[in-house]
Amino acid sequence: MMLANDQDEEGLGSTAYNAEAGRVDVRFADSISLKTTALVIAASDKAGMKGAPRDRINEIIARESKGSLFMQRAHHLAEKDGEKIQSLLQRLNEKDDQSDNWRVSMCEDTIDPQLERYRSQRKKVSTRVVVDLDSFFISCHILDNPELDESPCCVGGPKMISTSNYKARRYGVRAAMPGFIGQVLVKELSGGSECLTFVKSDFKLYHSKSAEVKAILQEYDKTLKMCSLDEAYMDIESYLDAYFSITEGDRDHAAITKRMSNSDDDRPPLQEMASILEIKEVTKNLLHSIRKRVHRETGLTCSAGTASNFMIAKIASDMNKPNGQVFVGPSEEEIRTFLSPLSVRKVCGVGRILEKFLRATLGVVTVADLYAKRAEVNFLFKPATAQFLLRVSIGYSEDSRRESEGGERGDDESAQRKGMSGERTFQPTDTWSDLCVKLESIATRLAKDIQSKGLKPRTIGLKVKLANFNLLTRTNTRQVALFQQAGDGSTQTLVDIAVKLLRDVKRAFVEEHKDKAGFMVRLLGVRCSNFRLERETQPSILQFQKNACDVQLDQLEPGHPLETSAGLSST
DNA sequence: TACATACAC
DNA sequence: CATGGTGTATGTA
């Protein structure tokens, strides 16, 4: 009840989160009919959809999606989920038959001690902040073109929407929705008086606006991490340290930042310099002024969440969106009060499927439910998932801080990347030569990126999406990495491997479907991964030549030239 | 290592 | 006209 929530004066604050009201986010929990096995539940939940006519929106979406290959596959997958759920339920029943007090002993013996350990490791102050720019992409365009915002608009096209403004959201138009459905929603729900405007995406623009915001936020935390173009994860502890170590009259931003950079000298911990209440008040005001500054200097509004860890801060940042902020105190009670009524879906990492499984097998909808069923959760789910869910149930995340182990020298911008890929969707085709041409273009473009980053991948992967949206992948890892030196023919090798993998996939497919289910492809992708580490020792010349030779004998059929056209003519 | 899934934005 | 692209993590074999 002491949550410090507020919304800026200029905020669009019609329905801010209200802790007192204990509003719960379980809206569509029961609204999903088993028939619709709704996958595309679009109308609900998300910020900006508050006053939306949910039923009509879902109706229109269902109607417009009906019978599409996409939805057919969605239904098929939903059936498989149903089977999985049945088998989980059965496992649970068997467990109950064997023993009737396993829950109690599991809680006492393993779960609760573990949770207690987590609780004892909690940070004692709320200094973790997630800042999230409001409808970032479309807002960037609106800056240059304010009249856009007078009617529903979005970034994207008839095939896919990536962000919409709040006028559009009121009609149920949201990210990841096909644009043509968005258009129908707007036209129908506005009685034909409005029309959805599509704006082409402009990533140069987004990158530059994102950098502006980052530069501002960095003044409050030099080590902040931009998790995406529109999301910053930061820790304002040092800033607050400096703030409280300065005598009251002299506290201004310049003095604080100077103080911050000057000294790592040991100050007493934050908790000893000020009371929890005082810290909360200062933090609230600080976030307020940071957001105001972002708005003044970039024209963009953002929302912020502050808590003792990022898991909670992230949820909080979404609570009063747009243009609002939420502070969650560090005490057990404040955390429990905040999280208990929330849908588990609010937690970053709990997606559509996990939510469905939790509800269908255990009746778990809220975080409080999750805690109540922690024994069942621990029994039913795989180790990593179970551990994760248990942590979620008490709102704990480690947030190790200092995870940017990148390079010991300088903040290497290329922090430990695991893979790099390129993919493209197109009009489905089964023409082999067309597929090869597309694949070559994807692979050569990827090769450029790989080279410019100086990466040396050992594993090459191919991704194929069929016309019915089924996904197939193939990988090939080799002894020696590609792109070890300029001009070593790696680009061509990459293309060759990709084509070979495609041939393999097609062969396997026609094998499996002896009937003539055409190999109709709607997307091709290439992925490079398993990068050779920078300091790894170089293989000897001898070994290199041996392996290089293997590559060619292995990958290419005899008599074919070392070119893509090798792939064009076969199969 | 190979492949399939889930998830975030 | 008809559902994206990039990257990470996990489980299973």
Coordinates of C-alpha atoms (C1' of nucleotides) in Angstrom, one line a residue:
Chain A
M1 CA 0.0 0.0 0.0
M2 CA 3.0 2.3 0.3
L3 CA 4.0 1.8 -3.3
A4 CA 5.0 5.1 -4.7
N5 CA 3.3 5.3 -8.0
D6 CA 2.8 8.4 -9.9
Q7 CA 2.2 9.6 -13.3
D8 CA 3.5 12.7 -14.8
E9 CA 1.3 15.7 -15.0
E10 CA 1.4 15.6 -18.7
G11 CA 0.7 11.9 -18.7
L12 CA -2.2 10.3 -20.4
G13 CA -3.1 9.1 -17.0
S14 CA -6.6 7.7 -17.4
T15 CA -6.0 4.2 -15.9
A16 CA -2.8 4.2 -14.0
Y17 CA -1.9 1.1 -12.0
N18 CA -3.3 1.3 -8.6
A19 CA -1.9 -0.8 -5.9
E20 CA -4.8 -0.1 -3.5
A21 CA -7.4 -1.4 -5.8
G22 CA -5.4 -4.7 -6.0
R23 CA -6.3 -4.9 -9.7
V24 CA -5.4 -8.3 -11.1
D25 CA -4.4 -9.1 -14.5
V26 CA -6.2 -12.3 -15.2
R27 CA -8.6 -10.9 -17.7
F28 CA -8.5 -13.4 -20.5
A29 CA -7.7 -16.3 -18.2
D30 CA -11.1 -17.8 -18.8
S31 CA -12.0 -16.1 -22.0
I32 CA -10.0 -18.5 -24.1
S33 CA -12.3 -21.1 -25.5
L34 CA -10.7 -24.4 -26.0
K35 CA -11.9 -24.4 -29.5
T36 CA -10.3 -21.2 -30.5
T37 CA -7.2 -22.4 -28.6
A38 CA -6.4 -18.8 -29.0
L39 CA -3.0 -18.2 -30.1
V40 CA -3.4 -14.8 -31.3
I41 CA -5.0 -13.4 -28.3
A42 CA -4.3 -9.9 -29.2
A43 CA -6.9 -7.8 -27.4
S44 CA -6.0 -7.5 -23.8
D45 CA -3.4 -6.9 -21.4
K46 CA -0.9 -4.7 -23.2
A47 CA -0.5 -1.1 -22.3
G48 CA -2.9 1.1 -24.2
M49 CA -5.6 -1.4 -24.7
K50 CA -7.5 -0.3 -21.7
G51 CA -10.8 0.8 -23.1
A52 CA -10.8 -1.5 -26.0
P53 CA -13.9 -3.5 -27.0
R54 CA -12.1 -6.8 -26.3
D55 CA -14.7 -9.2 -27.6
R56 CA -15.3 -7.4 -30.9
I57 CA -11.6 -7.2 -31.4
N58 CA -11.1 -10.9 -30.8
E59 CA -14.0 -11.7 -33.0
I60 CA -12.6 -9.7 -35.9
I61 CA -9.2 -11.2 -35.5
A62 CA -10.6 -14.7 -35.5
R63 CA -12.7 -14.0 -38.5
E64 CA -9.8 -12.5 -40.5
S65 CA -7.4 -15.3 -39.6
K66 CA -9.8 -18.1 -40.2
G67 CA -8.5 -20.9 -42.3
S68 CA -5.1 -19.4 -43.0
L69 CA -2.2 -21.7 -43.1
F70 CA -0.8 -19.8 -40.2
M71 CA -3.8 -20.5 -38.0
Q72 CA -4.1 -24.1 -39.2
R73 CA -0.6 -24.7 -37.9
A74 CA -1.4 -22.8 -34.7
H75 CA -4.3 -25.1 -34.1
H76 CA -2.2 -28.1 -34.8
L77 CA 0.4 -27.0 -32.3
A78 CA -2.3 -26.3 -29.8
E79 CA -3.4 -29.9 -30.0
K80 CA 0.1 -31.1 -29.3
D81 CA 0.2 -28.8 -26.3
G82 CA -3.0 -30.4 -25.1
E83 CA -1.4 -33.8 -25.3
K84 CA 1.6 -32.6 -23.3
I85 CA -0.7 -31.1 -20.7
Q86 CA -2.5 -34.4 -20.4
S87 CA 0.8 -36.3 -19.8
L88 CA 1.9 -33.8 -17.2
L89 CA -1.4 -34.2 -15.4
Q90 CA -1.0 -37.9 -15.5
R91 CA 2.5 -37.6 -14.0
L92 CA 1.0 -35.5 -11.2
N93 CA -1.7 -38.1 -10.5
E94 CA 0.8 -40.9 -10.3
K95 CA 2.8 -38.9 -7.9
D96 CA -0.2 -38.3 -5.7
D97 CA -1.0 -42.0 -5.8
Q98 CA 2.4 -42.9 -4.6
S99 CA 2.5 -40.5 -1.7
D100 CA 0.2 -38.1 -0.2
N101 CA 2.5 -35.8 1.6
W102 CA 5.3 -35.4 -1.0
R103 CA 4.4 -31.7 -1.3
V104 CA 5.1 -31.0 2.3
S105 CA 8.4 -32.8 2.4
M106 CA 9.5 -31.3 -0.9
C107 CA 8.8 -27.8 0.5
E108 CA 10.4 -28.5 3.8
D109 CA 13.4 -30.4 2.5
T110 CA 14.4 -28.5 -0.6
I111 CA 12.2 -25.7 -1.8
D112 CA 11.7 -23.5 1.2
P113 CA 15.3 -23.5 2.4
Q114 CA 16.3 -22.6 -1.1
L115 CA 13.8 -19.7 -1.2
E116 CA 15.0 -18.6 2.2
R117 CA 18.5 -18.5 0.8
Y118 CA 17.3 -16.3 -2.0
R119 CA 15.5 -14.0 0.3
S120 CA 18.6 -13.5 2.4
Q121 CA 20.5 -12.5 -0.7
R122 CA 18.2 -9.8 -1.7
K123 CA 19.4 -6.3 -2.2
K124 CA 18.4 -4.1 0.7
V125 CA 17.6 -1.0 -1.4
S126 CA 15.7 -0.5 -4.6
T127 CA 18.2 0.9 -7.1
R128 CA 17.6 -1.2 -10.1
V129 CA 15.8 0.7 -12.8
V130 CA 14.3 -0.3 -16.1
V131 CA 13.6 2.5 -18.5
D132 CA 11.4 1.7 -21.5
L133 CA 10.7 4.2 -24.3
D134 CA 6.9 4.4 -25.0
S135 CA 5.9 2.9 -28.4
F136 CA 9.4 3.7 -29.5
F137 CA 9.5 3.1 -33.2
I138 CA 6.3 4.9 -34.1
S139 CA 7.1 7.7 -31.6
C140 CA 10.3 8.4 -33.5
H141 CA 8.3 9.0 -36.6
I142 CA 5.7 11.1 -34.8
L143 CA 8.4 13.5 -33.7
D144 CA 9.1 14.5 -37.3
N145 CA 5.5 14.3 -38.3
P146 CA 3.2 15.1 -35.4
E147 CA 0.0 15.0 -37.4
L148 CA 0.6 11.2 -37.6
D149 CA -0.5 10.9 -34.0
E150 CA -3.9 12.4 -34.7
S151 CA -5.1 9.1 -36.1
P152 CA -4.3 5.4 -35.7
C153 CA -0.9 4.7 -37.2
C154 CA 1.8 2.1 -36.9
V155 CA 5.3 1.1 -38.1
G156 CA 5.1 -1.8 -40.5
G157 CA 3.0 -2.8 -43.5
P158 CA 0.1 -5.1 -44.5
K159 CA 2.1 -8.1 -43.5
M160 CA 3.4 -7.2 -40.1
I161 CA 3.1 -4.4 -37.6
S162 CA 6.0 -3.7 -35.3
T163 CA 4.6 -0.8 -33.2
S164 CA 1.4 1.2 -33.1
N165 CA 0.5 4.5 -31.5
Y166 CA -2.1 4.6 -28.7
K167 CA -4.9 5.6 -30.9
A168 CA -4.4 2.4 -32.9
R169 CA -4.1 0.3 -29.8
R170 CA -7.5 1.4 -28.7
Y171 CA -8.7 -0.6 -31.7
G172 CA -6.7 -3.6 -30.8
V173 CA -3.9 -2.8 -33.2
R174 CA -0.6 -4.0 -31.7
A175 CA 2.9 -5.2 -32.4
A176 CA 3.3 -8.6 -34.1
M177 CA -0.2 -8.3 -35.7
P178 CA -0.5 -8.6 -39.5
G179 CA -1.2 -5.1 -40.9
F180 CA -4.2 -6.1 -43.0
I181 CA -6.0 -7.3 -39.8
G182 CA -5.1 -4.0 -38.1
Q183 CA -6.6 -2.2 -41.0
V184 CA -9.9 -4.1 -40.7
L185 CA -9.9 -3.5 -36.9
V186 CA -9.6 0.2 -37.4
K187 CA -12.1 0.5 -40.2
E188 CA -14.7 -1.7 -38.6
L189 CA -14.4 -0.4 -35.0
S190 CA -14.4 3.2 -36.1
G191 CA -17.5 2.7 -38.2
G192 CA -15.4 3.6 -41.3
S193 CA -14.5 7.0 -40.0
E194 CA -10.8 6.1 -39.5
C195 CA -8.1 4.3 -41.3
L196 CA -4.8 2.8 -40.2
T197 CA -1.7 4.6 -41.5
F198 CA 1.4 2.5 -42.2
V199 CA 4.8 4.0 -41.8
K200 CA 7.9 2.4 -43.2
S201 CA 10.5 1.4 -40.6
D202 CA 13.7 3.4 -40.4
F203 CA 16.3 1.8 -38.3
K204 CA 18.8 4.6 -38.8
L205 CA 16.4 6.9 -37.1
Y206 CA 15.8 4.5 -34.2
H207 CA 19.4 3.9 -33.6
S208 CA 20.2 7.6 -33.5
K209 CA 17.3 8.4 -31.1
S210 CA 18.2 5.4 -29.0
A211 CA 21.8 6.7 -28.7
E212 CA 20.5 10.1 -27.6
V213 CA 18.5 8.6 -24.8
K214 CA 21.4 6.3 -23.8
A215 CA 23.7 9.3 -23.5
I216 CA 21.4 11.0 -21.1
L217 CA 20.8 7.9 -19.0
Q218 CA 24.5 7.1 -18.9
E219 CA 25.0 10.2 -16.8
Y220 CA 23.2 8.4 -14.0
D221 CA 24.8 5.0 -14.6
K222 CA 27.9 4.7 -16.8
T223 CA 27.5 1.0 -16.9
L224 CA 23.9 0.8 -18.0
K225 CA 23.0 -1.8 -20.4
M226 CA 20.7 -1.2 -23.4
C227 CA 18.9 -4.5 -23.8
S228 CA 17.3 -3.3 -27.0
L229 CA 16.9 0.0 -28.8
D230 CA 14.1 1.1 -26.4
E231 CA 15.1 -0.5 -23.1
A232 CA 17.8 0.4 -20.6
Y233 CA 18.7 -1.6 -17.5
M234 CA 20.5 0.6 -15.0
D235 CA 21.6 0.7 -11.4
I236 CA 21.4 4.1 -9.8
E237 CA 23.1 3.0 -6.6
S238 CA 26.4 5.0 -7.2
Y239 CA 24.4 8.0 -8.2
L240 CA 22.4 7.8 -4.9
D241 CA 25.6 7.2 -3.0
A242 CA 27.1 10.4 -4.4
Y243 CA 23.8 12.2 -3.8
F244 CA 23.7 11.4 -0.1
S245 CA 27.4 12.0 0.4
I246 CA 27.0 15.6 -0.6
T247 CA 25.7 18.1 1.9
E248 CA 22.2 19.0 1.4
G249 CA 22.4 22.5 -0.1
D250 CA 25.0 21.5 -2.8
R251 CA 23.2 18.6 -4.4
D252 CA 22.8 19.3 -8.0
H253 CA 23.2 17.0 -10.9
A254 CA 26.6 18.4 -11.9
A255 CA 28.0 18.1 -8.4
I256 CA 26.7 14.6 -8.1
T257 CA 28.1 13.3 -11.3
K258 CA 31.4 14.9 -10.5
R259 CA 31.4 13.3 -7.2
M260 CA 30.5 10.0 -8.8
S261 CA 33.4 10.0 -11.2
N262 CA 35.9 11.4 -8.7
S263 CA 35.9 8.7 -6.1
D264 CA 35.5 5.1 -5.5
D265 CA 36.5 6.0 -2.0
D266 CA 34.5 4.0 0.5
R267 CA 31.4 5.6 1.6
P268 CA 29.0 3.9 4.0
P269 CA 26.4 1.8 2.4
L270 CA 23.4 3.6 1.1
Q271 CA 21.1 2.3 3.8
E272 CA 23.3 3.9 6.5
M273 CA 23.3 7.3 4.9
A274 CA 19.6 7.7 4.7
S275 CA 16.4 6.1 5.8
I276 CA 14.5 3.8 3.4
L277 CA 11.8 6.3 3.2
E278 CA 14.2 9.0 2.4
I279 CA 15.8 6.9 -0.3
K280 CA 12.4 6.1 -1.8
E281 CA 11.5 9.7 -2.0
V282 CA 14.7 10.8 -3.6
T283 CA 14.6 7.9 -6.1
K284 CA 11.1 8.7 -7.1
N285 CA 12.0 12.3 -7.7
L286 CA 15.2 11.3 -9.5
L287 CA 13.4 9.1 -11.9
H288 CA 10.9 11.8 -12.5
S289 CA 13.5 14.2 -13.4
I290 CA 15.4 11.7 -15.6
R291 CA 12.2 11.0 -17.6
K292 CA 11.5 14.7 -17.8
R293 CA 15.0 15.3 -19.2
V294 CA 14.7 12.5 -21.7
H295 CA 11.4 14.1 -22.9
R296 CA 12.8 17.6 -23.0
E297 CA 16.0 16.6 -24.8
T298 CA 14.7 14.0 -27.2
G299 CA 11.0 14.5 -27.4
L300 CA 10.3 10.9 -26.4
T301 CA 8.4 9.8 -23.4
C302 CA 9.4 6.8 -21.4
S303 CA 8.3 4.7 -18.5
A304 CA 10.4 3.5 -15.6
G305 CA 10.3 0.8 -13.0
T306 CA 12.4 0.8 -9.9
A307 CA 12.9 -2.1 -7.5
S308 CA 15.6 -4.1 -5.8
N309 CA 16.1 -6.3 -8.8
F310 CA 15.5 -6.2 -12.5
M311 CA 12.8 -8.8 -12.7
I312 CA 10.6 -6.6 -10.6
A313 CA 11.8 -3.3 -12.1
K314 CA 10.9 -4.6 -15.5
I315 CA 7.4 -5.5 -14.5
A316 CA 7.0 -2.1 -12.8
S317 CA 8.2 -0.2 -15.8
D318 CA 5.2 -1.6 -17.7
M319 CA 2.7 -0.9 -15.0
N320 CA 2.1 2.8 -15.6
K321 CA 2.9 2.9 -19.3
P322 CA 2.9 5.2 -21.1
N323 CA 4.8 8.0 -19.5
G324 CA 4.6 6.8 -16.0
Q325 CA 6.7 5.2 -13.3
V326 CA 6.4 2.7 -10.5
F327 CA 8.6 2.2 -7.4
V328 CA 8.6 -1.1 -5.6
G329 CA 10.3 -1.0 -2.2
P330 CA 12.9 -3.7 -1.2
S331 CA 11.1 -5.3 1.7
E332 CA 9.6 -8.8 1.5
E333 CA 6.2 -7.3 2.2
E334 CA 6.4 -4.7 -0.5
I335 CA 7.6 -7.3 -3.0
R336 CA 4.8 -9.7 -2.1
T337 CA 2.1 -7.1 -2.2
F338 CA 3.2 -6.0 -5.6
L339 CA 3.7 -9.3 -7.2
S340 CA 1.0 -11.6 -5.7
P341 CA -2.0 -10.4 -7.7
L342 CA -0.1 -10.2 -11.0
S343 CA -0.5 -12.7 -13.8
V344 CA 2.6 -14.8 -14.2
R345 CA 2.6 -13.7 -17.8
K346 CA 3.8 -10.3 -16.6
V347 CA 7.2 -11.8 -15.8
C348 CA 9.9 -11.6 -18.4
G349 CA 10.5 -15.1 -19.4
V350 CA 7.0 -16.5 -18.9
G351 CA 5.6 -16.6 -22.3
R352 CA 2.4 -17.8 -23.9
I353 CA 3.2 -21.5 -23.7
L354 CA 4.4 -21.6 -20.1
E355 CA 1.4 -19.5 -19.0
K356 CA -0.9 -22.0 -20.7
F357 CA 0.8 -25.0 -19.1
L358 CA 0.8 -23.5 -15.7
R359 CA -2.9 -22.7 -15.9
A360 CA -3.9 -26.0 -17.5
T361 CA -2.0 -28.3 -15.2
L362 CA -2.0 -26.5 -11.9
G363 CA -4.6 -23.7 -12.2
V364 CA -1.8 -21.3 -11.7
V365 CA -2.6 -17.8 -12.9
T366 CA -1.0 -15.3 -10.6
V367 CA 2.3 -15.2 -8.9
A368 CA 0.6 -16.0 -5.6
D369 CA -0.8 -19.1 -7.2
L370 CA 2.7 -20.0 -8.3
Y371 CA 4.0 -19.8 -4.8
A372 CA 1.1 -21.8 -3.4
K373 CA 1.8 -24.5 -6.0
R374 CA 5.6 -24.4 -5.7
A375 CA 5.9 -28.1 -4.9
E376 CA 3.9 -29.1 -8.0
V377 CA 5.9 -26.7 -10.1
N378 CA 9.1 -28.1 -8.9
F379 CA 8.0 -31.6 -9.6
L380 CA 6.4 -31.0 -13.0
F381 CA 8.9 -28.8 -14.8
K382 CA 12.4 -29.3 -16.0
P383 CA 15.2 -28.1 -13.8
A384 CA 16.0 -24.7 -15.3
T385 CA 12.3 -23.9 -15.7
A386 CA 11.4 -25.1 -12.2
Q387 CA 14.2 -23.1 -10.7
F388 CA 13.2 -20.1 -12.6
L389 CA 9.6 -20.4 -11.6
L390 CA 10.5 -20.8 -8.0
R391 CA 12.5 -17.6 -8.1
V392 CA 9.6 -15.9 -9.8
S393 CA 7.2 -17.0 -7.1
I394 CA 9.1 -14.9 -4.6
G395 CA 10.3 -12.2 -7.0
Y396 CA 13.9 -13.0 -6.9
S397 CA 16.5 -12.5 -9.6
E398 CA 20.2 -12.4 -9.2
D399 CA 21.1 -9.6 -11.6
S400 CA 24.7 -10.4 -11.1
R401 CA 25.8 -7.0 -12.2
R402 CA 29.2 -7.1 -13.9
E403 CA 28.0 -9.6 -16.4
S404 CA 29.7 -7.6 -19.2
E405 CA 32.8 -9.8 -19.0
G406 CA 33.4 -8.8 -22.6
G407 CA 37.1 -8.0 -22.9
E408 CA 39.2 -7.0 -20.1
R409 CA 40.5 -4.1 -22.0
G410 CA 38.0 -1.3 -22.9
D411 CA 34.3 -2.0 -23.2
D412 CA 34.5 -4.0 -26.3
E413 CA 31.3 -3.3 -28.0
S414 CA 31.0 -6.8 -29.3
A415 CA 30.3 -8.4 -26.0
Q416 CA 30.5 -12.1 -26.4
R417 CA 28.2 -12.7 -29.2
K418 CA 27.0 -16.2 -29.6
G419 CA 25.7 -16.2 -33.1
M420 CA 24.8 -14.0 -36.1
S421 CA 22.2 -14.8 -38.7
G422 CA 20.2 -13.5 -41.6
E423 CA 16.8 -14.6 -42.8
R424 CA 14.2 -13.6 -45.3
T425 CA 10.6 -14.3 -46.0
F426 CA 9.3 -14.4 -49.5
Q427 CA 6.5 -15.6 -51.7
P428 CA 6.5 -19.4 -51.2
T429 CA 8.2 -21.2 -54.0
D430 CA 9.4 -24.7 -54.7
T431 CA 11.7 -23.7 -57.6
W432 CA 15.2 -25.0 -56.7
S433 CA 17.0 -22.3 -58.7
D434 CA 15.0 -19.5 -57.1
L435 CA 15.7 -20.9 -53.6
C436 CA 19.4 -21.1 -54.4
V437 CA 19.5 -17.5 -55.6
K438 CA 17.8 -16.3 -52.5
L439 CA 20.0 -18.4 -50.2
E440 CA 23.1 -17.1 -51.9
S441 CA 22.1 -13.5 -51.4
I442 CA 21.3 -14.1 -47.7
A443 CA 24.5 -16.0 -47.1
T444 CA 26.7 -13.4 -48.9
R445 CA 25.1 -10.5 -46.9
L446 CA 25.7 -12.4 -43.7
A447 CA 29.3 -13.1 -44.7
K448 CA 29.9 -9.4 -44.9
D449 CA 28.6 -8.8 -41.5
I450 CA 30.6 -11.7 -40.1
Q451 CA 33.7 -10.4 -41.7
S452 CA 33.2 -6.8 -40.6
K453 CA 32.9 -8.0 -37.0
G454 CA 36.0 -10.2 -37.3
L455 CA 34.1 -13.3 -36.2
K456 CA 35.2 -16.8 -37.0
P457 CA 32.3 -19.2 -37.0
R458 CA 32.7 -22.9 -36.9
T459 CA 29.1 -23.8 -37.1
I460 CA 26.8 -23.0 -40.1
G461 CA 23.1 -23.4 -39.8
L462 CA 20.2 -23.3 -42.3
K463 CA 16.7 -22.5 -41.4
V464 CA 13.8 -23.3 -43.7
K465 CA 10.2 -22.3 -43.1
L466 CA 7.7 -24.2 -45.3
A467 CA 4.6 -22.7 -46.8
N468 CA 2.6 -24.3 -44.0
F469 CA 4.9 -22.5 -41.4
N470 CA 6.6 -25.7 -40.4
L471 CA 10.2 -25.0 -39.4
L472 CA 13.2 -27.1 -40.4
T473 CA 16.8 -26.6 -39.4
R474 CA 20.1 -28.2 -40.4
T475 CA 23.6 -27.4 -39.0
N476 CA 27.1 -28.3 -39.9
T477 CA 30.1 -27.7 -37.7
R478 CA 33.6 -28.0 -39.0
Q479 CA 37.0 -28.5 -37.5
V480 CA 38.3 -25.1 -38.7
A481 CA 36.5 -21.8 -38.5
L482 CA 35.5 -19.7 -41.5
F483 CA 36.7 -16.2 -42.1
Q484 CA 40.1 -16.6 -40.5
Q485 CA 41.8 -14.4 -43.0
A486 CA 40.6 -12.0 -45.7
G487 CA 40.2 -13.4 -49.1
D488 CA 40.3 -17.0 -48.0
G489 CA 37.2 -17.9 -49.9
S490 CA 35.1 -18.2 -46.8
T491 CA 32.2 -16.3 -48.3
Q492 CA 31.9 -18.8 -51.1
T493 CA 32.4 -21.7 -48.7
L494 CA 29.5 -20.3 -46.6
V495 CA 27.3 -20.2 -49.6
D496 CA 28.2 -23.7 -50.7
I497 CA 27.5 -25.1 -47.2
A498 CA 24.2 -23.3 -47.1
V499 CA 23.2 -24.8 -50.4
K500 CA 24.3 -28.2 -49.4
L501 CA 22.3 -28.0 -46.2
L502 CA 19.3 -26.9 -48.2
R503 CA 19.7 -29.9 -50.4
D504 CA 19.9 -32.2 -47.4
V505 CA 16.8 -30.7 -45.9
K506 CA 14.9 -31.1 -49.1
R507 CA 16.1 -34.7 -49.5
A508 CA 15.0 -35.6 -46.0
F509 CA 11.7 -33.9 -46.6
V510 CA 10.8 -35.7 -49.8
E511 CA 12.0 -38.9 -48.2
E512 CA 9.6 -38.4 -45.3
H513 CA 6.7 -37.3 -47.5
K514 CA 6.8 -39.9 -50.2
D515 CA 3.6 -38.4 -51.4
K516 CA 4.2 -35.3 -53.4
A517 CA 3.8 -32.7 -50.7
G518 CA 5.8 -30.1 -52.5
F519 CA 8.8 -28.6 -50.8
M520 CA 7.2 -25.2 -50.8
V521 CA 9.4 -22.7 -48.9
R522 CA 8.4 -19.3 -47.5
L523 CA 11.6 -18.4 -45.6
L524 CA 15.3 -19.2 -45.7
G525 CA 17.8 -18.2 -43.1
V526 CA 21.5 -18.8 -42.5
R527 CA 23.1 -18.7 -39.1
C528 CA 26.8 -18.7 -38.0
S529 CA 27.8 -19.6 -34.5
N530 CA 30.3 -21.3 -32.4
F531 CA 32.8 -18.6 -32.9
R532 CA 36.5 -19.3 -32.4
L533 CA 37.6 -17.4 -29.4
E534 CA 39.9 -14.5 -29.9
R535 CA 42.9 -15.9 -28.0
E536 CA 42.5 -19.4 -29.2
T537 CA 45.6 -20.8 -30.7
Q538 CA 45.8 -20.8 -34.4
P539 CA 45.9 -24.2 -36.0
S540 CA 49.2 -25.0 -37.8
I541 CA 49.5 -24.4 -41.5
L542 CA 49.6 -28.1 -42.1
Q543 CA 46.4 -28.8 -40.2
F544 CA 44.7 -25.8 -41.8
Q545 CA 45.5 -27.1 -45.3
K546 CA 44.4 -30.6 -44.5
N547 CA 41.1 -29.3 -43.2
A548 CA 40.5 -26.9 -46.0
C549 CA 40.9 -29.8 -48.3
D550 CA 38.4 -31.8 -46.3
V551 CA 35.9 -29.0 -46.7
Q552 CA 35.9 -29.2 -50.5
L553 CA 35.9 -33.0 -50.8
D554 CA 33.2 -33.1 -48.2
Q555 CA 30.9 -30.4 -49.3
L556 CA 31.0 -30.5 -53.1
E557 CA 30.1 -33.2 -55.5
P558 CA 32.9 -34.2 -57.9
G559 CA 33.1 -32.3 -61.1
H560 CA 31.2 -29.3 -59.8
P561 CA 32.9 -26.0 -59.9
L562 CA 33.3 -24.2 -56.6
E563 CA 30.4 -21.9 -57.2
T564 CA 26.8 -21.6 -56.3
S565 CA 25.8 -22.7 -59.7
A566 CA 26.8 -26.1 -58.5
G567 CA 23.7 -26.0 -56.4
L568 CA 21.5 -24.5 -59.1
S569 CA 21.8 -27.4 -61.4
S570 CA 21.3 -30.2 -59.0
T571 CA 18.0 -31.8 -57.7
Chain B
dT1 C1' 26.9 -31.9 -31.8
dA2 C1' 22.2 -31.7 -34.0
dC3 C1' 17.5 -30.4 -33.8
dA4 C1' 13.4 -28.5 -32.0
dT5 C1' 11.0 -25.0 -28.8
dA6 C1' 10.2 -21.1 -26.1
dC7 C1' 11.0 -16.3 -25.4
dA8 C1' 12.0 -11.2 -25.8
dC9 C1' 11.8 -7.0 -28.5
Chain C
dC1 C1' -3.5 -9.3 -51.6
dA2 C1' -3.0 -12.8 -46.4
dT3 C1' 1.5 -13.6 -39.9
dG4 C1' 8.8 -10.6 -39.3
dG5 C1' 13.9 -10.7 -38.1
dT6 C1' 17.7 -11.2 -34.7
dG7 C1' 19.5 -13.3 -30.8
dT8 C1' 19.5 -16.3 -26.5
dA9 C1' 18.5 -20.3 -23.6
dT10 C1' 17.1 -25.0 -22.7
dG11 C1' 16.0 -29.9 -23.4
dT12 C1' 16.7 -34.1 -25.5
dA13 C1' 19.0 -37.4 -28.1

